[in-house]
PDB file of C-alpha atoms in Angstrom:
ATOM      1  CA  MET A  18      -2.324  -3.437   8.809  1.00 49.00           C
ATOM      2  CA  THR A  19      -3.489  -0.147  10.679  1.00 49.00           C
ATOM      3  CA  ARG A  20      -2.270   1.688  14.012  1.00 52.00           C
ATOM      4  CA  LEU A  21      -3.991   3.795  16.479  1.00 49.00           C
ATOM      5  CA  TRP A  22      -3.009   6.867  14.765  1.00 53.00           C
ATOM      6  CA  ASN A  23      -4.414   5.860  10.994  1.00 63.00           C
ATOM      7  CA  ASP A  24      -7.449   6.073  10.381  1.00 76.00           C
ATOM      8  CA  LEU A  25      -7.921   4.022   6.985  1.00 76.00           C
ATOM      9  CA  ASP A  26     -11.206   5.344   6.240  1.00 82.00           C
ATOM     10  CA  LYS A  27      -9.766   9.016   5.823  1.00 85.00           C
ATOM     11  CA  ASP A  28      -6.667   7.928   4.308  1.00 83.00           C
ATOM     12  CA  ILE A  29      -8.753   6.381   1.129  1.00 84.00           C
ATOM     13  CA  SER A  30     -10.782   9.402   1.105  1.00 89.00           C
ATOM     14  CA  ARG A  31      -7.669  11.468   0.823  1.00 88.00           C
ATOM     15  CA  LYS A  32      -6.237   9.200  -1.869  1.00 88.00           C
ATOM     16  CA  LEU A  33      -9.274   9.289  -3.522  1.00 90.00           C
ATOM     17  CA  LYS A  34      -8.945  13.261  -4.009  1.00 94.00           C
ATOM     18  CA  VAL A  35      -5.022  13.297  -5.058  1.00 91.00           C
ATOM     19  CA  GLN A  36      -3.766  10.813  -7.793  1.00 94.00           C
ATOM     20  CA  PRO A  37      -6.905   8.447  -7.374  1.00 94.00           C
ATOM     21  CA  GLU A  38      -5.884   6.521 -10.224  1.00 96.00           C
ATOM     22  CA  LEU A  39      -2.855   5.444  -8.243  1.00 96.00           C
ATOM     23  CA  PHE A  40      -5.766   3.803  -5.608  1.00 95.00           C
ATOM     24  CA  PHE A  41      -5.738  -0.181  -6.760  1.00 97.00           C
ATOM     25  CA  VAL A  42      -8.899  -2.388  -5.802  1.00 96.00           C
ATOM     26  CA  ALA A  43      -8.673  -6.203  -6.706  1.00 96.00           C
ATOM     27  CA  GLU A  44     -12.400  -8.064  -6.670  1.00 96.00           C
ATOM     28  CA  VAL A  45     -13.854 -11.236  -7.015  1.00 96.00           C
ATOM     29  CA  ASP A  46     -17.462 -11.540  -8.014  1.00 96.00           C
ATOM     30  CA  GLY A  47     -17.724  -7.954  -6.949  1.00 95.00           C
ATOM     31  CA  ASN A  48     -16.358  -8.319  -3.756  1.00 96.00           C
ATOM     32  CA  VAL A  49     -13.238  -6.492  -2.856  1.00 95.00           C
ATOM     33  CA  ILE A  50     -10.219  -8.893  -1.990  1.00 97.00           C
ATOM     34  CA  ALA A  51      -7.519  -6.655  -2.170  1.00 96.00           C
ATOM     35  CA  SER A  52      -6.425  -2.620  -2.500  1.00 94.00           C
ATOM     36  CA  ALA A  53      -3.276  -0.627  -2.589  1.00 94.00           C
ATOM     37  CA  MET A  54      -2.363   3.082  -2.489  1.00 94.00           C
ATOM     38  CA  ALA A  55       0.291   4.192  -4.396  1.00 96.00           C
ATOM     39  CA  GLY A  56       2.087   7.599  -5.024  1.00 95.00           C
ATOM     40  CA  TYR A  57       4.242   9.225  -7.555  1.00 96.00           C
ATOM     41  CA  ASP A  58       6.380  12.264  -7.462  1.00 95.00           C
ATOM     42  CA  GLY A  59       8.062  12.277 -10.605  1.00 94.00           C
ATOM     43  CA  HIS A  60      11.179  11.103  -8.957  1.00 94.00           C
ATOM     44  CA  ARG A  61       9.928   7.865  -7.400  1.00 94.00           C
ATOM     45  CA  SER A  62       7.049   6.034  -6.382  1.00 96.00           C
ATOM     46  CA  ALA A  63       5.815   4.168  -3.034  1.00 95.00           C
ATOM     47  CA  ILE A  64       3.245   1.809  -2.259  1.00 94.00           C
ATOM     48  CA  TYR A  65       0.955   2.050   0.983  1.00 88.00           C
ATOM     49  CA  TYR A  66      -1.619  -0.134   2.443  1.00 87.00           C
ATOM     50  CA  LEU A  67      -1.392  -3.085   0.162  1.00 91.00           C
ATOM     51  CA  VAL A  68      -3.617  -5.473   1.911  1.00 90.00           C
ATOM     52  CA  VAL A  69      -5.270  -8.799   0.992  1.00 94.00           C
ATOM     53  CA  SER A  70      -8.495 -10.358   2.459  1.00 95.00           C
ATOM     54  CA  PRO A  71      -7.200 -13.079   4.678  1.00 94.00           C
ATOM     55  CA  ALA A  72      -9.756 -15.625   2.705  1.00 96.00           C
ATOM     56  CA  TYR A  73      -7.112 -14.872  -0.363  1.00 96.00           C
ATOM     57  CA  GLN A  74      -3.817 -14.470   1.311  1.00 93.00           C
ATOM     58  CA  GLY A  75      -1.197 -17.316   0.020  1.00 92.00           C
ATOM     59  CA  ARG A  76      -2.940 -17.256  -3.243  1.00 95.00           C
ATOM     60  CA  GLY A  77      -0.731 -14.685  -5.153  1.00 94.00           C
ATOM     61  CA  VAL A  78      -3.308 -11.798  -5.212  1.00 96.00           C
ATOM     62  CA  GLY A  79      -0.692  -9.683  -3.370  1.00 93.00           C
ATOM     63  CA  ARG A  80       2.036 -10.519  -6.103  1.00 94.00           C
ATOM     64  CA  LEU A  81      -0.721 -10.233  -8.478  1.00 96.00           C
ATOM     65  CA  LEU A  82      -1.514  -6.617  -7.367  1.00 96.00           C
ATOM     66  CA  THR A  83       1.956  -5.692  -6.880  1.00 96.00           C
ATOM     67  CA  GLY A  84       3.121  -6.725 -10.817  1.00 96.00           C
ATOM     68  CA  HIS A  85      -0.029  -4.509 -11.984  1.00 97.00           C
ATOM     69  CA  ILE A  86       0.988  -1.563  -9.755  1.00 97.00           C
ATOM     70  CA  GLU A  87       4.772  -1.844 -11.212  1.00 97.00           C
ATOM     71  CA  GLU A  88       3.334  -2.286 -14.707  1.00 97.00           C
ATOM     72  CA  HIS A  89       1.207   0.918 -14.383  1.00 97.00           C
ATOM     73  CA  LEU A  90       3.875   3.015 -12.864  1.00 97.00           C
ATOM     74  CA  ALA A  91       6.535   1.899 -15.347  1.00 97.00           C
ATOM     75  CA  SER A  92       4.008   3.052 -18.256  1.00 97.00           C
ATOM     76  CA  ILE A  93       3.870   6.669 -16.639  1.00 96.00           C
ATOM     77  CA  GLY A  94       7.836   6.910 -16.781  1.00 96.00           C
ATOM     78  CA  CYS A  95       8.181   5.870 -13.031  1.00 97.00           C
ATOM     79  CA  PRO A  96      11.886   4.843 -12.726  1.00 97.00           C
ATOM     80  CA  LYS A  97      11.659   3.681  -9.002  1.00 96.00           C
ATOM     81  CA  LEU A  98       9.303   2.059  -6.635  1.00 96.00           C
ATOM     82  CA  ASP A  99       9.437   2.273  -2.942  1.00 94.00           C
ATOM     83  CA  ILE A 100       7.304  -0.311  -0.926  1.00 90.00           C
ATOM     84  CA  HIS A 101       6.574   0.637   2.817  1.00 84.00           C
ATOM     85  CA  VAL A 102       6.390  -2.412   4.998  1.00 84.00           C
ATOM     86  CA  ARG A 103       7.111  -2.787   8.829  1.00 82.00           C
ATOM     87  CA  SER A 104      10.140  -4.133   9.626  1.00 86.00           C
ATOM     88  CA  SER A 105       8.234  -6.832  11.898  1.00 89.00           C
ATOM     89  CA  ASN A 106       6.489  -8.209   8.792  1.00 87.00           C
ATOM     90  CA  LYS A 107       8.501 -11.097   7.773  1.00 90.00           C
ATOM     91  CA  SER A 108       6.359 -12.994   5.684  1.00 87.00           C
ATOM     92  CA  VAL A 109       5.737  -9.711   3.420  1.00 87.00           C
ATOM     93  CA  LEU A 110       9.418  -8.565   3.192  1.00 91.00           C
ATOM     94  CA  ALA A 111       9.890 -12.128   2.201  1.00 91.00           C
ATOM     95  CA  LEU A 112       7.286 -11.854  -0.376  1.00 90.00           C
ATOM     96  CA  TYR A 113       8.733  -8.271  -1.637  1.00 93.00           C
ATOM     97  CA  HIS A 114      12.402 -10.010  -1.643  1.00 94.00           C
ATOM     98  CA  SER A 115      10.821 -12.996  -4.062  1.00 93.00           C
ATOM     99  CA  LEU A 116       9.911 -10.268  -6.552  1.00 93.00           C
ATOM    100  CA  GLY A 117      13.417  -8.758  -6.575  1.00 95.00           C
ATOM    101  CA  TYR A 118      13.182  -6.022  -4.041  1.00 95.00           C
ATOM    102  CA  SER A 119      15.751  -5.456  -1.667  1.00 93.00           C
ATOM    103  CA  VAL A 120      15.927  -3.871   1.743  1.00 90.00           C
ATOM    104  CA  GLU A 121      17.860  -0.187   1.209  1.00 90.00           C
ATOM    105  CA  ASP A 122      19.869   0.910   3.926  1.00 88.00           C
ATOM    106  CA  THR A 123      17.625   3.841   4.765  1.00 86.00           C
ATOM    107  CA  LEU A 124      15.357   5.081   7.557  1.00 83.00           C
ATOM    108  CA  CYS A 125      12.223   6.831   6.863  1.00 83.00           C
ATOM    109  CA  ALA A 126      11.441  10.081   9.127  1.00 87.00           C
ATOM    110  CA  ALA A 127       7.980  10.809   9.726  1.00 83.00           C
ATOM    111  CA  LYS A 128       5.908  13.566  10.840  1.00 89.00           C
ATOM    112  CA  ARG A 129       1.964  13.719  11.292  1.00 81.00           C
ATOM    113  CA  LEU A 130       0.723  16.852  10.195  1.00 86.00           C
ATOM    114  CA  ILE A 131      -3.242  15.967  10.818  1.00 83.00           C
ATOM    115  CA  PRO A 132      -3.763  13.787  13.937  1.00 79.00           C
ATOM    116  CA  ASP A 133      -6.259  10.904  13.184  1.00 74.00           C
ATOM    117  CA  THR A 134      -7.646   8.141  15.555  1.00 64.00           C
ATOM    118  CA  ILE A 135      -8.781   4.834  13.886  1.00 56.00           C
ATOM    119  CA  LYS A 136     -12.255   3.771  13.803  1.00 53.00           C
ATOM    120  CA  ARG A 137     -12.470   0.033  14.750  1.00 51.00           C
ATOM    121  CA  GLY A 138     -13.834  -2.586  12.238  1.00 51.00           C
ATOM    122  CA  SER A 139     -12.163  -0.676   9.388  1.00 46.00           C
ATOM    123  CA  GLY A 140      -9.929  -2.770   6.725  1.00 50.00           C
ATOM    124  CA  PHE A 141     -10.095  -6.304   6.381  1.00 48.00           C
ATOM    125  CA  GLY A 142     -10.340  -7.413  10.035  1.00 45.00           C
TER     126      GLY A 142
END
């Protein structure tokens, strides 16, 4: 889920300072099993870092979490949702296709403003 230039711990800390209501966590018996970050700018929203613990993958948790996020965003007036997925992640692309998402003919241009490095051991393993 992460790359060397993405520090998940820092990204979560930043998210909790900006639209913390768009940080979603799924729990079972008090244990985090999935999470996602969303953002909404008044024009469209996006989901980043949607991850499900390996022990819960294939059980519909990602589907449920995505649906919950869609409902929340629609309730605040968001007209469009983009989900960022690496092009090599075919199984996740298939999941989103089954949920009605389509790949658009766009590219994402990015520029890092603050250099980060990942701390080993972050995330769900």
